[in-house]
Short mmCIF file of C-alpha atoms and ligand atoms in Angstrom, two decimals:
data_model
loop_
_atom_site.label_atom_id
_atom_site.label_comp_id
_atom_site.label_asym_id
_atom_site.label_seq_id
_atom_site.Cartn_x
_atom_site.Cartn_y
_atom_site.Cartn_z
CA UNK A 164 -18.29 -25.92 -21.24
CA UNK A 165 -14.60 -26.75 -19.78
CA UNK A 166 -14.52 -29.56 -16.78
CA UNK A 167 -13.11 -27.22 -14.77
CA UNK A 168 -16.66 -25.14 -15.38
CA UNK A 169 -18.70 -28.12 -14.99
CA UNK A 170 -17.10 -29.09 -11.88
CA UNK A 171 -17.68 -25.08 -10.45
CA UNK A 172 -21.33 -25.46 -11.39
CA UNK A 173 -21.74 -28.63 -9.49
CA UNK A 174 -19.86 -27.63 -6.78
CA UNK A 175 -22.23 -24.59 -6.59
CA UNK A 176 -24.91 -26.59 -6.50
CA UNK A 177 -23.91 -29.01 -3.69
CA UNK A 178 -23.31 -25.83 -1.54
CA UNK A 179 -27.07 -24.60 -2.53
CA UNK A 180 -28.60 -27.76 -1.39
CA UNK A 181 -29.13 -28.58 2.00
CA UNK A 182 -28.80 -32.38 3.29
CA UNK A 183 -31.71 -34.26 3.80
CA UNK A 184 -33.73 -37.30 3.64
CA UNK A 185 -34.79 -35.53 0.35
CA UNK A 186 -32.19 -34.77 -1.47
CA UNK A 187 -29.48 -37.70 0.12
CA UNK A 188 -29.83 -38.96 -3.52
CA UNK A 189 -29.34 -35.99 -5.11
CA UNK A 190 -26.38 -34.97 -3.43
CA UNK A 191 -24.62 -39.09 -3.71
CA UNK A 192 -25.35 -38.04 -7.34
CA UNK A 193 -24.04 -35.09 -7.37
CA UNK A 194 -20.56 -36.37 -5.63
CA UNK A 195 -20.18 -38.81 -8.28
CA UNK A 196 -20.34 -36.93 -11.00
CA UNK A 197 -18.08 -34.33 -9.34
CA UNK A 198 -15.55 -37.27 -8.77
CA UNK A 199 -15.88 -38.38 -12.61
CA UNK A 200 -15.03 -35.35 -13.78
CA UNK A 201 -12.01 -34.74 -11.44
CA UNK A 202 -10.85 -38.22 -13.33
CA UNK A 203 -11.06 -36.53 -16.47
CA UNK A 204 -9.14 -33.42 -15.46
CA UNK A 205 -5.97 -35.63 -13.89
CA UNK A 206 -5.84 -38.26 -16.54
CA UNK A 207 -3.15 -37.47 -19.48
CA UNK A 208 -5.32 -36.22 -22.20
CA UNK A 209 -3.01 -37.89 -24.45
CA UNK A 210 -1.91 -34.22 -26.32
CA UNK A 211 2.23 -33.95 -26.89
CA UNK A 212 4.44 -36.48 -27.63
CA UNK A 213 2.47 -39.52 -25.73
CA UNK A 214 4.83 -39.53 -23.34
CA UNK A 215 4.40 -41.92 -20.33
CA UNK A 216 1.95 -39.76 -18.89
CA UNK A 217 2.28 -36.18 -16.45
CA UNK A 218 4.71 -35.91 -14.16
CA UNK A 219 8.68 -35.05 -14.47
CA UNK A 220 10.85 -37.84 -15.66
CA UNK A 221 12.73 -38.69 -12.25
CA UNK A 222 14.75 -41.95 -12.09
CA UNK A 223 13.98 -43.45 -9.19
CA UNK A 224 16.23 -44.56 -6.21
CA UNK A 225 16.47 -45.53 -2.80
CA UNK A 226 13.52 -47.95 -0.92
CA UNK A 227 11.33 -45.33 -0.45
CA UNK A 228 10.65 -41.57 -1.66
CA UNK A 229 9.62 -38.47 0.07
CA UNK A 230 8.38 -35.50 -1.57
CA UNK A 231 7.90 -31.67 -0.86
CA UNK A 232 4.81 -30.16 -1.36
CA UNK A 233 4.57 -26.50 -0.34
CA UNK A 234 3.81 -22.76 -2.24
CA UNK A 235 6.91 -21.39 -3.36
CA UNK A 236 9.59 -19.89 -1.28
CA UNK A 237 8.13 -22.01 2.09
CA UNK A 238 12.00 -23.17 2.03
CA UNK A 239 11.79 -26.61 0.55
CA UNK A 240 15.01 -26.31 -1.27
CA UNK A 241 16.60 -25.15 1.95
CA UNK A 242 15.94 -28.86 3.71
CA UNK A 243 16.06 -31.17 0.37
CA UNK A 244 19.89 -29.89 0.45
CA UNK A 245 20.52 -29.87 4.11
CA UNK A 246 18.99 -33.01 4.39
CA UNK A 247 20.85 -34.63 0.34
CA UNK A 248 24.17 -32.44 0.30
CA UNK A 249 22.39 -31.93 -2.69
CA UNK A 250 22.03 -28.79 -3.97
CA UNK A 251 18.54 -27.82 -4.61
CA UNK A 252 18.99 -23.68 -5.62
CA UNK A 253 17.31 -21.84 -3.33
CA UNK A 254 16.55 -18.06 -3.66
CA UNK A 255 14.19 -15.35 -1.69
CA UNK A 256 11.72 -15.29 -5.24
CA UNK A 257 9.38 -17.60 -5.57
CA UNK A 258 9.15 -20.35 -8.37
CA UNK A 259 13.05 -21.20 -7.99
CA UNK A 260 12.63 -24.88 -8.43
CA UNK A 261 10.98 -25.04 -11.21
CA UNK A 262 11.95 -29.26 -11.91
CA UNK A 263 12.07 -31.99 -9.59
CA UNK A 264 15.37 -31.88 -8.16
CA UNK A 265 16.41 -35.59 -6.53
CA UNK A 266 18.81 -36.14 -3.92
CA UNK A 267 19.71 -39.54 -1.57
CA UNK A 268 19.71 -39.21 2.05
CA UNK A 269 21.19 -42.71 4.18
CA UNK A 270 18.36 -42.94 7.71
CA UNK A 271 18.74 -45.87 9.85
CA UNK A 272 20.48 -47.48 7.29
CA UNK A 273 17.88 -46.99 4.73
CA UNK A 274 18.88 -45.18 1.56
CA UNK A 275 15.91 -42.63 1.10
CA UNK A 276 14.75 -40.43 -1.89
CA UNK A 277 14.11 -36.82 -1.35
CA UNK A 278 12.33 -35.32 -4.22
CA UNK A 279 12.61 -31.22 -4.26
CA UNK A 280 9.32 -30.50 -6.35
CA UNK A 281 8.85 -26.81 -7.97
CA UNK A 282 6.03 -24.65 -5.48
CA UNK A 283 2.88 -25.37 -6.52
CA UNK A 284 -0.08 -22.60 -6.42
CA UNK A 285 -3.48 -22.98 -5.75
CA UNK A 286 -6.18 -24.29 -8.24
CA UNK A 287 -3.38 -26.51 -9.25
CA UNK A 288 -5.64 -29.58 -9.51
CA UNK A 289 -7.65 -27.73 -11.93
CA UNK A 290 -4.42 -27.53 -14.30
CA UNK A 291 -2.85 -24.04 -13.10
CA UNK A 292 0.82 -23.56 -12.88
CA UNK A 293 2.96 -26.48 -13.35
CA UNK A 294 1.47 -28.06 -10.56
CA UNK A 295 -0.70 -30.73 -12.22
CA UNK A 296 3.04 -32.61 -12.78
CA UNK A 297 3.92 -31.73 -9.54
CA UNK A 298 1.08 -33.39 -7.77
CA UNK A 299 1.28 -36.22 -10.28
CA UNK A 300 5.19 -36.74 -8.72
CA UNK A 301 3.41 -36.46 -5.24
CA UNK A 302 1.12 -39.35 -5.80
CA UNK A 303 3.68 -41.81 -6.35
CA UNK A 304 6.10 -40.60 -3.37
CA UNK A 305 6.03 -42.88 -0.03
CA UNK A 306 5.35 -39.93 2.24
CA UNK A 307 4.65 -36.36 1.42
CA UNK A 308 6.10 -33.32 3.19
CA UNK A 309 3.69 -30.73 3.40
CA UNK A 310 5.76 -28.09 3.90
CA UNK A 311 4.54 -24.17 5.44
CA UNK A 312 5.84 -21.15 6.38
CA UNK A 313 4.68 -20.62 9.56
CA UNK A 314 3.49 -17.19 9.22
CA UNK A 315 0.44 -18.63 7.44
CA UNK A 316 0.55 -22.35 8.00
CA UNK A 317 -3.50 -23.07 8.12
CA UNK A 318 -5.05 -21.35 5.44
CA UNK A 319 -2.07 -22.77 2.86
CA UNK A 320 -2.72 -26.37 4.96
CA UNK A 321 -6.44 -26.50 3.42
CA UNK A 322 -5.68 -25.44 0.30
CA UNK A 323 -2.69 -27.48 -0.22
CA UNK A 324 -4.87 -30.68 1.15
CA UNK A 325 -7.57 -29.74 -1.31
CA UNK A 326 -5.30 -29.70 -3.78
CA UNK A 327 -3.69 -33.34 -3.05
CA UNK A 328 -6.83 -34.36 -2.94
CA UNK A 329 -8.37 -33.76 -5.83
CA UNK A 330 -5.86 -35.23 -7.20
CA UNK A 331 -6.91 -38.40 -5.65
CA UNK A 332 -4.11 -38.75 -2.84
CA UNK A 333 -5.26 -39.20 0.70
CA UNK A 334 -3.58 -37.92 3.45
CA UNK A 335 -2.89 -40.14 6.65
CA UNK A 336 -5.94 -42.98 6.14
CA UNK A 337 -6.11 -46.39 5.33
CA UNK A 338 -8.37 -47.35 2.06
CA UNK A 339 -11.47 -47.66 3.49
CA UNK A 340 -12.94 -50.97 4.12
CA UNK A 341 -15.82 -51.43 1.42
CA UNK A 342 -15.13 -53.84 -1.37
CA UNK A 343 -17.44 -53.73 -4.47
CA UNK A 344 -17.96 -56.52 -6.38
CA UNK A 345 -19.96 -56.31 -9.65
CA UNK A 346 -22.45 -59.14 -10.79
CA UNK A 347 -24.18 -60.02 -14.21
CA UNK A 348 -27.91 -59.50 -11.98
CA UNK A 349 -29.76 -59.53 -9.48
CA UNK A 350 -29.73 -55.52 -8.37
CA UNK A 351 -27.47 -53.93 -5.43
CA UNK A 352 -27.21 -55.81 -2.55
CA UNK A 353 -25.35 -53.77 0.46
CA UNK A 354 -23.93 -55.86 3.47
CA UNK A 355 -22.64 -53.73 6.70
CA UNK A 356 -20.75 -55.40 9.48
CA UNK A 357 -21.30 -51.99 11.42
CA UNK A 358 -23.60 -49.65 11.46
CA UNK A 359 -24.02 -46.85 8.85
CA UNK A 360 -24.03 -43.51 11.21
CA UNK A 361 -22.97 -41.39 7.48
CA UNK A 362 -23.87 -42.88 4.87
CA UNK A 363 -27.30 -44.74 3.59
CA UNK A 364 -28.66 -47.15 1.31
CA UNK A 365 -30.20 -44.17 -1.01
CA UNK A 366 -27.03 -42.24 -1.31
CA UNK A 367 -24.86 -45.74 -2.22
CA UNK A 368 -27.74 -46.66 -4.85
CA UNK A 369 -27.45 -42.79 -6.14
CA UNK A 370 -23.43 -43.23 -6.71
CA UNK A 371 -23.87 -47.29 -8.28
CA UNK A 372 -26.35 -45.68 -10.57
CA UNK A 373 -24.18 -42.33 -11.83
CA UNK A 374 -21.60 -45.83 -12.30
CA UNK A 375 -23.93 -47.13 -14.02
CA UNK A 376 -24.03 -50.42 -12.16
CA UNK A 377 -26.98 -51.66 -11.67
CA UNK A 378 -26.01 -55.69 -10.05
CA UNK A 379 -23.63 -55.69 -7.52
CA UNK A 380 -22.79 -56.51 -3.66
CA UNK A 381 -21.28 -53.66 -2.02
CA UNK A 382 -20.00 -54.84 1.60
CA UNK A 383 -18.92 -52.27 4.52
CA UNK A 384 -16.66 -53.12 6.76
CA UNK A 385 -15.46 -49.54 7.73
CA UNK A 386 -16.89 -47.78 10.76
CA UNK A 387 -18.32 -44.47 9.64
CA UNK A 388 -18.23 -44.72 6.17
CA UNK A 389 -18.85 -41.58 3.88
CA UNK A 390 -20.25 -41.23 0.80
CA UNK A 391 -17.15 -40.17 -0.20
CA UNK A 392 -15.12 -43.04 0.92
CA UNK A 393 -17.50 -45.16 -1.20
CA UNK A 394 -17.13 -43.14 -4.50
CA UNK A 395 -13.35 -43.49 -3.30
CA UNK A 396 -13.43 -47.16 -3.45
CA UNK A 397 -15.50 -47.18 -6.76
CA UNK A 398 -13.60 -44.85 -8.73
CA UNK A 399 -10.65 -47.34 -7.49
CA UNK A 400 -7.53 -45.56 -8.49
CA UNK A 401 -6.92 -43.48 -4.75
CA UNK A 402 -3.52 -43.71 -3.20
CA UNK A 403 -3.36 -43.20 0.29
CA UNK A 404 -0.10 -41.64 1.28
CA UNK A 405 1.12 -40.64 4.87
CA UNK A 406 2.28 -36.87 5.20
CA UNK A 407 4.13 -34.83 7.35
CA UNK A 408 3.42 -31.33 8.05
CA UNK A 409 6.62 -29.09 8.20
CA UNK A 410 6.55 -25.70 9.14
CA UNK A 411 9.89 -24.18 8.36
CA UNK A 412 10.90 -20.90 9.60
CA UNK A 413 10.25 -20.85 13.36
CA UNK A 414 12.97 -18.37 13.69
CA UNK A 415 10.77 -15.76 12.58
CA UNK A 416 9.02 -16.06 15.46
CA UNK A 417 8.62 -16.38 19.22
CA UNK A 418 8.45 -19.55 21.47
CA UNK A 419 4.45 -18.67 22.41
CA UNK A 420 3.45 -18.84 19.03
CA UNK A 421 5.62 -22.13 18.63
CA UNK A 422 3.62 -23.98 21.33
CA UNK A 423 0.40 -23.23 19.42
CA UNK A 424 1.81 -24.82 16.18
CA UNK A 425 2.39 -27.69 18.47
CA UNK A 426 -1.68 -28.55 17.99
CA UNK A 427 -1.88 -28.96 14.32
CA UNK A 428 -1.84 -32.99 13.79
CA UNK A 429 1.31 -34.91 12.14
CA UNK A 430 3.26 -31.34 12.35
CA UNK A 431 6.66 -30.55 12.92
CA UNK A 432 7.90 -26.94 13.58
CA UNK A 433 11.50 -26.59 12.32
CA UNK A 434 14.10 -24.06 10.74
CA UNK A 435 15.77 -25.48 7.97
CA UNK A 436 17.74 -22.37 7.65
CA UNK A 437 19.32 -22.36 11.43
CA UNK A 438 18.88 -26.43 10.80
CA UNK A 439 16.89 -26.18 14.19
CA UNK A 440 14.77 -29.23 15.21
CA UNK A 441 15.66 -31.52 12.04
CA UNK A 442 18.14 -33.86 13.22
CA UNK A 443 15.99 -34.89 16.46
CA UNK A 444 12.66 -34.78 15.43
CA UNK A 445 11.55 -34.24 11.71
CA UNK A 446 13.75 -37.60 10.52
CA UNK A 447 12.63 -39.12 13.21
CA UNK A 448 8.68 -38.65 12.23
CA UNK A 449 9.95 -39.27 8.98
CA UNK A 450 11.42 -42.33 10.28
CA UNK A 451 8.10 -43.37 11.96
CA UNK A 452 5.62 -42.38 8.82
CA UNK A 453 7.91 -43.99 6.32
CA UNK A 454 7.11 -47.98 8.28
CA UNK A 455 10.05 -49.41 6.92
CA UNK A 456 11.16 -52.85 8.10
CA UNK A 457 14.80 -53.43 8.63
CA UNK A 458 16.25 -57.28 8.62
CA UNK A 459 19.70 -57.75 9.58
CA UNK A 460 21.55 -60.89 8.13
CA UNK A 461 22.90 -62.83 10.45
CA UNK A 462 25.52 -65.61 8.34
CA UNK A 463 25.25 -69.43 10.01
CA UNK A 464 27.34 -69.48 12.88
CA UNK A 465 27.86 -65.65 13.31
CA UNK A 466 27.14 -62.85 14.74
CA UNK A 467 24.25 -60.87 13.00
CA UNK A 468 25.53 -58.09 10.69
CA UNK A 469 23.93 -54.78 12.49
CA UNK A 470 25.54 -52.04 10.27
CA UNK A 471 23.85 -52.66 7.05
CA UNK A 472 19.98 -54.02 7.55
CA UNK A 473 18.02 -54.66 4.13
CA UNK A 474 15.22 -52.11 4.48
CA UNK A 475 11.58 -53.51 3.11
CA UNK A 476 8.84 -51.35 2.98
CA UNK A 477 5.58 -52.98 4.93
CA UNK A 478 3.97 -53.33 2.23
CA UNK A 479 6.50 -56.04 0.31
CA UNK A 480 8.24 -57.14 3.55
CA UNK A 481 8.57 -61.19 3.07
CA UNK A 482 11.35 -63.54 3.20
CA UNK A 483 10.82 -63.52 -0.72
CA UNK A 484 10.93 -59.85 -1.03
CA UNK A 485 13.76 -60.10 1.48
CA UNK A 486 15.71 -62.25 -1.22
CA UNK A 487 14.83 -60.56 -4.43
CA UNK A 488 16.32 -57.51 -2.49
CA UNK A 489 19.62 -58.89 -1.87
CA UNK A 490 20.00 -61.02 -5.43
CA UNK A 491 17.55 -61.95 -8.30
CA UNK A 492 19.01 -65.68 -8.39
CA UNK A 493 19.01 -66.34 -4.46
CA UNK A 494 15.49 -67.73 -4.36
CA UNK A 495 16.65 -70.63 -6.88
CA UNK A 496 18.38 -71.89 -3.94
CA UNK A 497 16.19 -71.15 -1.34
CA UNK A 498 15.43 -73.82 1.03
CA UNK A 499 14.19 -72.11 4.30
CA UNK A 500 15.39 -69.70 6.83
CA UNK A 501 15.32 -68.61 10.28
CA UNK A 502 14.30 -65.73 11.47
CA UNK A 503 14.48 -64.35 14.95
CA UNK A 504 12.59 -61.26 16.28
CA UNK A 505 9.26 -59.75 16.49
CA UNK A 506 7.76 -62.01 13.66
CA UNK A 507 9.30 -65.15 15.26
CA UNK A 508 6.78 -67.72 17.22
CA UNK A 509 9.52 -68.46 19.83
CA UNK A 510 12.24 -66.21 21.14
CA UNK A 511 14.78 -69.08 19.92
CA UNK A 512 14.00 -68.54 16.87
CA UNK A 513 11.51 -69.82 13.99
CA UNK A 514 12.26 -71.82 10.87
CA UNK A 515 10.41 -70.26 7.74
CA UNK A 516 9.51 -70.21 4.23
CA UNK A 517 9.47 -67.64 1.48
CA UNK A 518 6.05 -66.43 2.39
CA UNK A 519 6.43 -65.28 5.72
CA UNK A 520 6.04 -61.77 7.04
CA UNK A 521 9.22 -60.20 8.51
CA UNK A 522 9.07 -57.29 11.35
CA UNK A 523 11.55 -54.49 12.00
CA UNK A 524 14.82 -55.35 12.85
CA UNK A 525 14.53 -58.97 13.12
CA UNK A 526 17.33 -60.86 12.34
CA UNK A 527 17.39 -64.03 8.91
CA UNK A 528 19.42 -67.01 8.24
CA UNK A 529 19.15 -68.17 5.00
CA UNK A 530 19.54 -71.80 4.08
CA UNK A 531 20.18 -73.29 0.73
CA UNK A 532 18.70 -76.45 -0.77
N1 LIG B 85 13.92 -17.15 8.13
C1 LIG B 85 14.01 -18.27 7.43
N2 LIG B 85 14.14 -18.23 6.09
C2 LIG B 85 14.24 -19.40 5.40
C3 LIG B 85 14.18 -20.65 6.06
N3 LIG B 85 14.27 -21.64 5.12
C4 LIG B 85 14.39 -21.00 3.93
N4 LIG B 85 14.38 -19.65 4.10
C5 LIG B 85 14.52 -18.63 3.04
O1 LIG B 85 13.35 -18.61 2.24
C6 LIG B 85 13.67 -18.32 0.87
C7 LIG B 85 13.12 -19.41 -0.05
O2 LIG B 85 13.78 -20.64 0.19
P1 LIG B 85 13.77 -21.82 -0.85
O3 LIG B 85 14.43 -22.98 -0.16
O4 LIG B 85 14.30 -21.39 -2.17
O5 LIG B 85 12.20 -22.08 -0.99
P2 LIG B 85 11.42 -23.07 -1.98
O6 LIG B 85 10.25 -23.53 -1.21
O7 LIG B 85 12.34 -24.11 -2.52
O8 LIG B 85 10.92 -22.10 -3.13
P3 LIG B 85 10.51 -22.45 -4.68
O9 LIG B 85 11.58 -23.31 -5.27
O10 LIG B 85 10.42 -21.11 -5.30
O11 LIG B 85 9.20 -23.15 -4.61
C8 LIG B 85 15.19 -18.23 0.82
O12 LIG B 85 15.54 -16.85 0.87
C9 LIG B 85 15.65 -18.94 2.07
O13 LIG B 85 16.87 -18.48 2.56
C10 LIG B 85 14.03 -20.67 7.48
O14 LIG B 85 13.97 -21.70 8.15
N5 LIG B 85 13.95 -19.45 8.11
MG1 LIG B 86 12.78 -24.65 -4.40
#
């Protein structure tokens, strides 16, 4: 039997079985499995050339990337070149793109990647299409467009969604707040700060034991905890990506229907072929979902330098990161700095080392030893 057919027959069988006290077991052993052999179907089986894995070679440029997800002919190549000045081919039959096509576009003084992927179809997690490489692109973007034609947005949104997920991206959340942490005995210990309102004690014991871990401490810190945010944190290899949903083409149709699109959460209705409501809102959410820090260097003495701020992303956003950025040798000579802005104690300013935290556009003196 195929994975794909295993994972069918399970899936069957969750639907069949109703949740209960009874079968809460059952079912946290069913998800497991279900999320073991989703593992198996995205993981490089190793066939061809042993390449470094799925995905299209792309270098990679810029301080952070954004992708384009969408079913063909949505119009991604449309706003990857009005966005780049790249040209992405675009063409009224679907599959056009059929590589990623990268382009540069310069946001707040950020230089951003914009990666035109081919259109993906559905059942691409499963290994239709070329959209297992696709998705594989997606996971290791900064944000993801999700891009619709508006005619159908909703029914493409959930498949789409599916499909990024079961490829282990999640849209819009924060890892969930469980740790894990395996011991030689001793049994499963669970420690919850809050209450459990979704998940219980059988259901976690049903997914350690699929694991096959039988000794360790699982602590919750995360209100409202699935089962599924659990199998999340044990399978351990999730990436949790902020998206943006586009839907392109609102010139196909009236300003009534435009106000309902307005209700679908993280959306932005746009035309990318009459370049309507790009410039003023979709970089802007872009902007926003991205979290980039920007530091301006101000030089002892003078006036801070506002045209070109080093962009960070949040996650790597120290003084240190701040130098490697700049020039591999400058931490050598390091001695402190001082920074002024959000991440400053006092409004005159606050004298630092290489491990502190910088905020948006604050403003660094460096000092050498
Ligand atoms: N009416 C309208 N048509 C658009 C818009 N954006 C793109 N199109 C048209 O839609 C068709 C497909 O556009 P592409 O940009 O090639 O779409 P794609 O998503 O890159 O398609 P694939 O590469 O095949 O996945 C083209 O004929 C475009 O001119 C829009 O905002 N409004
Ligand atoms: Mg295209």
């Amino acid at each position: 039997m195929t994975t794909v057919q295993k994972i069918k027959d399970i899936e069957e069988e969750m639907a069949k079985t109703q949740k209960n006290k009874a079968t809460e077991y059952h079912l946290g052993q069913l998800k497991a499995k279900l999320a073991k052999l989703r593992r198996e179907l995205i993981t490089p089986s190793g066939s061809g050339g042993g390449g470094p894995g799925i995905g299209f070679d792309v270098a990679r440029t810029g301080v952070a990337s954004v992708g384009f997800i969408g079913f063909p002919s949505v119009g991604k190549s449309t706003l990857m070149s009005g966005l780049t000045g790249t040209v992405s081919e675009a063409a009224s039959y679907e599959f056009t793109t059929l590589t990623t096509v990268p382009g540069t576009m310069t946001y707040n003084g950020a230089r951003l990647q914009i990666l035109d992927l081919p259109g993906i179809i559905q059942g691409a997690k499963d290994g239709k299409g070329r959209g297992k490489q696709v998705i594989a692109v997606a996971r290791t973007c900064n944000l993801i467009f999700i891009v619709l034609d508006v005619l159908k947005p909703l029914v493409d949104l959930k498949i789409l969604t599916d499909e990024l997920e079961g490829f282990g991206i999640r849209l819009n959340k924060q890892p969930p707040r469980i740790t894990v942490k395996k011991k030689e005995t001793g049994g499963i210990q669970i420690i919850n700060t809050v209450p459990l309102t979704k998940i219980d004690a059988g259901e976690i014991k049903a997914v350690l034991q699929e694991y096959r871990m039988t000794s360790c401490t699982v602590t919750i810190h995360e209100p409202d905890a699935t089962v599924e945010d659990f199998i999340d944190v044990v399978e351990g290899n999730r990436v949790y990506v902020p998206a943006v949903v586009v839907l392109n083409k609102i010139d196909a149709i009236s300003i009534e229907e435009i106000d309902l699109l307005y209700k679908i959460p993280n959306s932005v209705p746009i035309s990318s072929k009459l370049w309507l409501n790009i410039d003023d809102e979709l970089k802007e959410v872009m902007w926003k979902k991205l979290d980039l820090v920007r530091v301006y260097t101000k030089p002892k003495g003078k006036q801070p330098d506002y045209t070109q701020p080093v962009v960070l992303r949040r996650s790597k956003c120290t003084v240190s990161a701040f130098c490697d950025s700049i020039h591999k040798d400058i931490k050598r000579d390091f001695k402190n700095a001082m920074v002024y802005g959000t991440s400053a104690k006092h409004s005159r300013g606050q004298k630092v080392g290489l491990d502190h935290v910088l905020e948006d556009e604050d403003i660094i003196t460096l000092f050498k030893k």
